[in-house]
């Protein structure tokens, strides 16, 4: 059988067995307090509520009038405590709406809608008003993604079911427990985009292939979609390598998947789309993995968006005694954000929180580059990390760009293999922002 | 919560370190050291030890004097010391190799910025200094391996044991003749030469070890050996040899001198070779071509050292030979659905619109 894979990449320890056996549990924060960021993907929203307002579960609480805006809904029936700035994933301080649950259980969902029978416009409007964004981490508004410019014909919808980040198992559990939702969501997206669906599954989750295929057959969609096993390799789950593995083509540099005739959706996103149509439920809950060597019983939790992780600790999960975490990561260890503490809210794009111990993570000091070139072999984009870094240090950003600076996807494969522990990704982030500034200044000058 | 670190991703890494890589190179060099001691006597051991100790000592002193952190624990100076000793003749006085070590780690490495920043291969720079400064000590007379003493007709007694010309200098002076068992001798290492370079077999063992552990890349060594082989073969053919003789001389060119040792241990030196794949290929080919030219037309019988040092100077430039990046060129375009997918795809559209 043809192996679906890509060039470069790395094989980090997966550590998925820590949580892959744990069933998704629905939990709520003990405090009943929710900190919901006003904007979670897309253009900045404005709050539609004010302090003291009562809101129902599923009621829209922030939105904007631009195409790129994506509304946010209340995850709970309650009262607006305040609208204030809070720290969220990425250590950014952004406006958040703090809601206190009132226990009255009022819900305000939309009426169900059949995605296969409604018009494309109706379907897109439903996806937008349900506040669906990409749930893999990038939080790109789904209604924008599914509505590419007219001249870009979409041939394929690729389902990113690779979940290549170590530790994270939320998508795996979702596919195991509710495969029919994934298939239903994919059908909805296919009927909007009139394309062929390919579910890209890493072969470490091969056991899910028959499960999904069975559901596809039962739903009568065998002609429209298929499951493809791709090689387990990091960063298989980046959209660029989903495309190159499944189709053998590449997304042109600095372009979108639509330029390669593809739309790529995360497995969790499709489940949320299915719920938005069938139950009229906006994106107010998500599944995330709590894992890492410092966690007592790693688990997969379904929590309302806006739940503070610290409100779950001691309640839905516990940290091990005597094994203090040295890093708290929103996301997985390869691309996640290191947070100062765990009092940050679950957002629509939070796929997990990993508490890493000293033994698991790397705290080594940077030493001199010996020019081994391992980073070049590891780079899935075929860039030249070592040369990019040298040029950034030499302040020749243009040369660094020639070696691939602006094409870097910050996957961290280079830093992972570096024997000198050079924080290459950090160099590239700095280099990119310097180069962008420089280019903006040059543009302004002309 | 206390003691929480914040840093840029990734938060995961291999447990690989510079020290581990250097340790692997040291292990890979041990068979050559053992062979050198076995063939040329315990004097080789003293040379190796003096070289290693002087390299580590001078590196530490240099780092101390220049106010740097002392980082000899990364073992790179040990590697330099081993490499330097192994490319010296077994008759070399100890003080000479100590000077060579100082030149290697201070002049070639420390002054250029230390580990990873050096332009020229430190061990070879040290050797080049010795070859030019003490030509009579660095290759005028060569010791034959212990157990072949007296059996080789060309050997003549000197104060320091039994010495012989190397095969390459015999070739240079036109006195080389293919004898029975010559390939076997070259293979096992029963010949005159530098301490670590004589045994083809052991160098191949090291090569496999380093390749399997992915310490070195095959490109540069392969390109160097291939180019020497092809050029020697071609020049032998044009020189009027028949096919068999030309192939034999090409094989001898591969197995003699420091070619294999240089290809496996010197051309693959991280800091002084290019980092890109295409760059490494060209770097190796360049080393091979210059080696051939020096062997054929130059004043020295062996050209491996100078060829590598010359190519070292070019290697930053060779880094401009990079691979095609993702999303560029032909591949970065859309793919039309296969007939099968297209069929299913149109039927999906039709059926859905019929709904």
XYZ file of C-alpha atoms in Angstrom, chain A:
446
model
C 0.000 0.000 0.000
C 1.150 3.504 -0.772
C 2.490 5.262 2.287
C 1.000 8.683 2.720
C 3.719 10.819 4.196
C 5.930 13.878 3.753
C 9.626 14.752 3.785
C 11.487 15.578 6.993
C 9.771 15.670 10.345
C 10.576 14.025 13.662
C 9.410 11.259 15.964
C 8.965 12.686 19.446
C 7.812 10.394 22.224
C 4.049 10.387 21.885
C 3.001 9.768 25.482
C -0.565 9.441 24.289
C -1.119 6.260 26.268
C -1.273 8.436 29.393
C -4.727 9.688 28.476
C -5.924 7.798 25.395
C -7.755 5.226 27.495
C -9.706 7.752 29.496
C -13.282 8.377 28.395
C -14.407 11.948 27.820
C -15.973 13.265 31.024
C -18.248 16.293 31.060
C -17.221 18.594 33.871
C -17.991 22.098 35.020
C -15.884 24.406 37.142
C -16.716 24.106 40.822
C -16.796 27.887 41.249
C -19.477 28.388 38.599
C -17.452 31.266 37.212
C -16.593 31.466 33.522
C -14.061 33.768 31.902
C -14.997 33.992 28.253
C -12.641 35.901 25.928
C -14.570 38.439 23.842
C -12.752 37.280 20.710
C -11.705 33.707 19.974
C -10.575 33.669 16.375
C -11.235 36.167 13.608
C -11.513 39.940 13.839
C -11.874 41.607 17.297
C -15.453 41.453 18.579
C -17.381 43.932 20.703
C -19.327 42.683 23.729
C -23.119 42.678 23.248
C -23.831 42.492 26.974
C -22.959 44.637 29.963
C -22.326 44.076 33.643
C -25.364 42.791 35.485
C -27.105 41.386 32.389
C -28.620 37.948 32.603
C -27.663 35.586 29.813
C -28.932 32.191 28.722
C -26.696 29.262 27.774
C -25.977 29.656 24.081
C -26.881 33.349 23.936
C -24.608 35.468 21.780
C -22.517 37.736 23.980
C -20.074 39.281 21.530
C -19.834 39.792 17.772
C -18.773 42.299 15.127
C -19.987 43.384 11.720
C -16.996 42.357 9.626
C -16.835 39.202 7.508
C -13.941 38.006 9.658
C -15.843 38.396 12.935
C -16.972 35.225 14.648
C -19.479 35.479 17.491
C -18.982 34.144 21.012
C -21.789 32.679 23.116
C -22.416 32.283 26.802
C -21.453 28.787 27.948
C -23.857 28.941 30.857
C -27.059 30.433 32.146
C -25.937 33.213 34.432
C -25.241 36.836 35.154
C -22.446 39.017 33.712
C -20.158 39.728 36.661
C -17.800 42.027 34.846
C -16.042 42.665 31.577
C -12.334 42.906 32.244
C -8.933 42.040 30.912
C -7.609 38.579 31.716
C -4.594 36.491 30.785
C -5.325 33.898 28.130
C -3.317 31.329 26.155
C -0.180 32.944 24.818
C 0.215 35.042 27.986
C -1.781 37.810 26.344
C -4.108 40.016 28.328
C -7.371 40.417 26.439
C -10.919 41.549 27.227
C -12.981 38.761 28.744
C -16.596 38.531 29.858
C -16.833 37.003 33.320
C -20.101 35.158 33.872
C -21.379 33.743 37.172
C -23.686 30.759 36.829
C -27.147 31.325 38.290
C -28.349 27.737 38.256
C -31.565 28.582 36.383
C -30.556 26.515 33.370
C -31.994 28.807 30.678
C -30.831 27.823 27.203
C -31.027 29.748 23.965
C -30.070 27.436 21.099
C -30.929 27.848 17.435
C -33.529 25.599 15.774
C -32.034 22.460 14.173
C -31.209 22.680 10.466
C -30.520 19.883 7.972
C -27.156 20.714 6.396
C -27.814 18.539 3.358
C -31.135 20.154 2.556
C -30.466 23.825 3.208
C -28.835 26.251 0.775
C -25.140 27.008 0.870
C -25.874 30.514 2.207
C -28.066 29.170 4.992
C -25.418 26.638 5.924
C -22.631 29.208 6.033
C -24.800 31.547 8.068
C -25.478 28.744 10.543
C -21.787 27.943 10.865
C -21.018 31.594 11.481
C -23.813 32.211 13.965
C -22.770 29.106 15.878
C -19.361 30.723 16.315
C -17.451 27.824 14.771
C -13.694 28.319 14.481
C -10.882 25.872 13.800
C -10.479 23.912 17.023
C -6.995 22.594 16.342
C -5.412 25.711 17.764
C -5.380 28.338 15.011
C -9.023 29.366 15.628
C -9.651 30.514 12.078
C -13.376 31.292 11.529
C -14.967 28.308 9.754
C -17.457 30.338 7.725
C -14.536 32.215 6.152
C -12.596 29.039 5.471
C -15.608 27.394 3.842
C -16.281 30.390 1.639
C -13.137 30.880 -0.438
C -13.030 33.380 -3.317
C -15.010 32.326 -6.385
C -11.934 31.688 -8.521
C -10.569 29.080 -6.112
C -12.294 25.819 -6.886
C -12.278 23.421 -3.959
C -11.710 19.795 -4.891
C -11.053 18.293 -1.497
C -12.035 18.678 2.095
C -9.252 17.122 4.158
C -10.082 16.185 7.704
C -7.137 16.691 9.997
C -7.453 13.726 12.305
C -3.698 13.300 12.644
C -3.367 14.782 16.135
C 0.406 14.712 15.890
C 1.152 16.685 19.081
C 2.480 14.420 21.819
C 0.170 13.878 24.824
C -3.005 15.174 23.157
C -5.779 12.629 22.711
C -8.959 14.722 22.578
C -9.560 14.190 18.854
C -8.815 10.493 19.166
C -11.415 10.149 21.930
C -13.951 12.208 19.973
C -13.536 9.951 16.942
C -13.791 6.863 19.094
C -16.832 7.980 21.049
C -18.807 9.991 18.497
C -17.582 9.043 15.015
C -21.047 9.676 13.565
C -20.772 13.368 14.478
C -17.503 13.677 12.607
C -19.018 12.048 9.511
C -22.116 14.209 9.766
C -20.047 17.373 10.116
C -17.923 16.367 7.158
C -21.048 15.757 5.060
C -22.247 19.250 5.969
C -18.951 20.783 4.897
C -18.897 18.723 1.706
C -22.365 19.888 0.767
C -21.250 23.488 1.203
C -17.995 23.098 -0.697
C -19.095 20.442 -3.222
C -15.835 18.574 -2.752
C -14.518 15.105 -1.972
C -13.720 14.277 1.641
C -10.542 12.603 2.882
C -10.099 11.852 6.562
C -6.359 11.810 7.287
C -5.679 9.575 10.267
C -2.200 8.925 11.683
C -1.465 5.203 11.626
C -0.994 5.104 15.397
C -4.798 5.358 15.445
C -5.314 2.689 12.816
C -7.987 1.023 14.950
C -10.259 3.976 14.261
C -10.219 3.433 10.500
C -12.828 0.615 10.455
C -14.901 2.515 13.029
C -15.063 5.579 10.801
C -15.505 3.564 7.602
C -18.402 1.729 9.182
C -20.119 5.005 10.041
C -19.459 6.361 6.552
C -21.087 3.310 5.053
C -24.047 3.392 7.420
C -24.641 7.039 6.563
C -24.469 6.168 2.851
C -21.549 8.495 2.163
C -19.068 5.908 0.854
C -18.935 7.611 -2.507
C -18.113 11.027 -1.102
C -15.467 10.395 1.478
C -12.735 7.996 2.551
C -10.322 7.415 5.414
C -6.605 7.549 4.620
C -3.898 6.385 6.985
C -0.924 8.696 7.054
C 2.399 7.902 8.658
C 2.745 8.823 12.313
C 5.259 11.611 12.236
C 5.370 15.083 13.652
C 4.161 17.579 12.274
C 1.781 15.485 10.179
C -1.141 17.494 11.560
C 0.007 20.762 10.063
C -2.261 21.555 7.139
C 0.713 21.753 4.779
C 1.642 18.136 5.393
C -1.927 16.890 5.456
C -2.034 18.205 1.880
C 1.337 16.825 0.800
C 0.739 13.450 2.439
C -2.771 12.944 1.087
C -2.496 14.571 -2.320
C 1.200 14.746 -3.144
C 0.868 18.451 -3.872
C 1.916 21.427 -1.812
C 0.242 24.596 -0.676
C 2.102 27.354 -2.548
C 4.320 29.514 -0.373
C 2.449 32.249 1.496
C -0.868 30.995 0.095
C -3.875 29.282 1.631
C -4.969 25.637 1.307
C -7.684 26.904 -1.054
C -4.896 27.720 -3.516
C -4.150 24.007 -3.610
C -7.854 23.257 -4.028
C -8.316 22.140 -0.437
C -10.151 23.005 2.719
C -8.739 21.484 5.883
C -10.887 20.946 8.941
C -9.939 19.578 12.320
C -11.879 16.552 13.560
C -13.185 18.434 16.598
C -14.384 21.301 14.426
C -16.480 18.931 12.323
C -18.132 17.493 15.433
C -18.952 21.045 16.524
C -20.387 21.803 13.071
C -22.584 18.726 13.303
C -23.921 19.883 16.686
C -24.497 23.378 15.318
C -26.798 21.958 12.628
C -28.486 19.048 14.386
C -28.887 20.544 17.859
C -28.620 24.227 17.023
C -25.897 24.364 19.644
C -23.227 27.035 19.284
C -19.598 26.317 20.065
C -19.728 26.693 23.850
C -18.050 23.471 24.912
C -14.996 21.606 23.815
C -13.036 18.486 24.624
C -9.489 18.926 25.838
C -6.764 16.668 27.176
C -5.211 17.259 30.570
C -1.950 15.379 30.622
C 1.742 15.422 31.418
C 3.999 13.699 33.911
C 2.862 15.957 36.741
C -0.808 15.008 36.393
C -2.159 12.321 38.687
C -4.645 10.797 36.246
C -4.355 12.281 32.770
C -7.787 12.623 31.225
C -9.981 13.973 28.445
C -12.542 16.489 29.614
C -15.514 18.133 27.957
C -15.727 21.558 29.516
C -17.599 24.783 28.815
C -15.515 27.389 27.016
C -14.402 29.959 29.568
C -13.600 27.439 32.307
C -10.401 28.322 34.142
C -7.990 25.392 34.253
C -7.247 26.218 37.887
C -10.958 25.689 38.634
C -10.675 22.150 37.306
C -7.557 21.304 39.304
C -8.395 19.490 42.505
C -11.816 18.769 41.061
C -11.595 17.173 37.611
C -7.886 16.381 37.820
C -5.089 16.454 40.375
C -1.378 17.111 40.250
C 0.929 14.418 41.605
C 2.324 14.857 45.061
C 6.030 15.588 44.988
C 6.220 15.876 41.207
C 5.850 19.555 40.627
C 5.385 20.730 37.069
C 8.076 23.053 35.727
C 6.080 23.995 32.670
C 2.362 24.488 32.199
C 1.557 24.375 28.539
C -1.613 25.423 26.837
C -1.605 22.889 24.013
C 0.960 20.183 23.407
C 4.697 20.308 24.110
C 5.755 20.944 20.504
C 3.720 24.020 19.617
C 1.876 24.898 22.825
C 2.321 28.055 24.874
C 4.116 27.953 28.200
C 1.927 29.725 30.744
C 2.932 31.363 34.002
C 0.208 29.496 35.900
C -2.944 27.535 35.163
C -5.500 30.270 35.833
C -6.300 30.830 32.197
C -9.590 30.008 30.480
C -10.293 27.228 28.031
C -10.834 28.900 24.666
C -12.340 27.444 21.498
C -8.844 26.513 20.301
C -7.527 24.988 23.532
C -6.895 21.357 22.687
C -5.168 20.491 25.907
C -3.104 21.522 28.879
C 0.130 19.675 29.611
C 1.874 19.848 32.972
C 5.451 18.851 32.270
C 7.928 17.756 34.915
C 11.618 18.591 34.902
C 12.425 15.167 33.461
C 10.038 15.508 30.541
C 10.782 18.966 29.306
C 14.006 20.482 28.154
C 15.565 23.208 30.286
C 19.056 22.909 28.860
C 21.145 25.982 28.313
C 21.885 27.072 24.772
C 25.402 26.194 23.624
C 27.393 26.916 20.481
C 26.084 25.696 17.141
C 28.435 23.015 15.839
C 26.925 23.002 12.349
C 25.767 19.381 12.408
C 22.915 20.116 10.000
C 20.420 17.910 11.851
C 17.914 20.765 11.788
C 18.008 20.800 7.989
C 17.094 17.123 7.851
C 14.342 17.581 10.423
C 12.700 20.595 8.802
C 9.498 19.389 7.127
C 9.441 22.582 5.049
C 12.938 21.816 3.646
C 14.237 25.085 5.059
C 17.703 25.688 6.496
C 17.190 26.518 10.183
C 20.885 26.772 11.059
C 21.558 29.226 8.247
C 18.398 31.219 8.965
C 19.520 31.597 12.576
C 23.053 32.621 11.620
C 21.746 35.298 9.270
C 19.340 36.640 11.901
C 22.255 36.923 14.327
C 24.288 38.660 11.649
C 21.363 41.058 11.171
C 20.950 40.124 7.526
C 17.256 39.395 7.489
C 16.940 39.318 3.715
C 19.485 36.533 3.524
C 17.651 34.732 6.294
C 14.482 34.975 4.248
C 16.291 33.430 1.300
C 17.116 30.471 3.538
C 13.432 30.202 4.424
C 12.664 32.484 7.392
C 9.213 33.596 6.222
C 8.205 30.053 5.245
C 8.884 28.711 8.743
C 5.756 27.248 10.345
C 7.330 27.243 13.821
C 6.671 23.535 14.284
C 9.783 23.185 16.435
C 11.249 20.124 14.685
C 14.616 21.872 14.325
C 14.866 22.862 17.977
C 13.743 19.354 18.953
C 16.743 17.712 17.300
C 19.327 20.425 18.072
C 22.174 18.958 20.151
C 23.200 22.455 21.238
C 19.687 23.215 22.590
C 19.457 26.378 20.512
C 15.955 27.893 20.774
C 15.687 28.129 16.993
C 11.954 28.801 16.891
C 12.405 31.733 19.220
C 15.064 33.163 16.904
C 12.704 32.757 13.968
C 9.785 34.415 15.741
C 11.994 37.394 16.524
C 13.483 37.377 13.027
C 10.063 37.269 11.410
C 8.710 40.178 13.388
C 11.866 42.207 12.694
C 11.581 41.475 8.992
C 7.876 42.344 8.940
C 8.618 45.636 10.683
C 11.372 46.357 8.214
C 9.164 45.587 5.252
C 6.355 47.723 6.661
C 8.774 50.604 7.192
C 10.074 50.293 3.639
C 6.535 50.224 2.296
C 5.615 53.273 4.364
C 8.674 55.130 3.147
C 7.800 54.753 -0.516
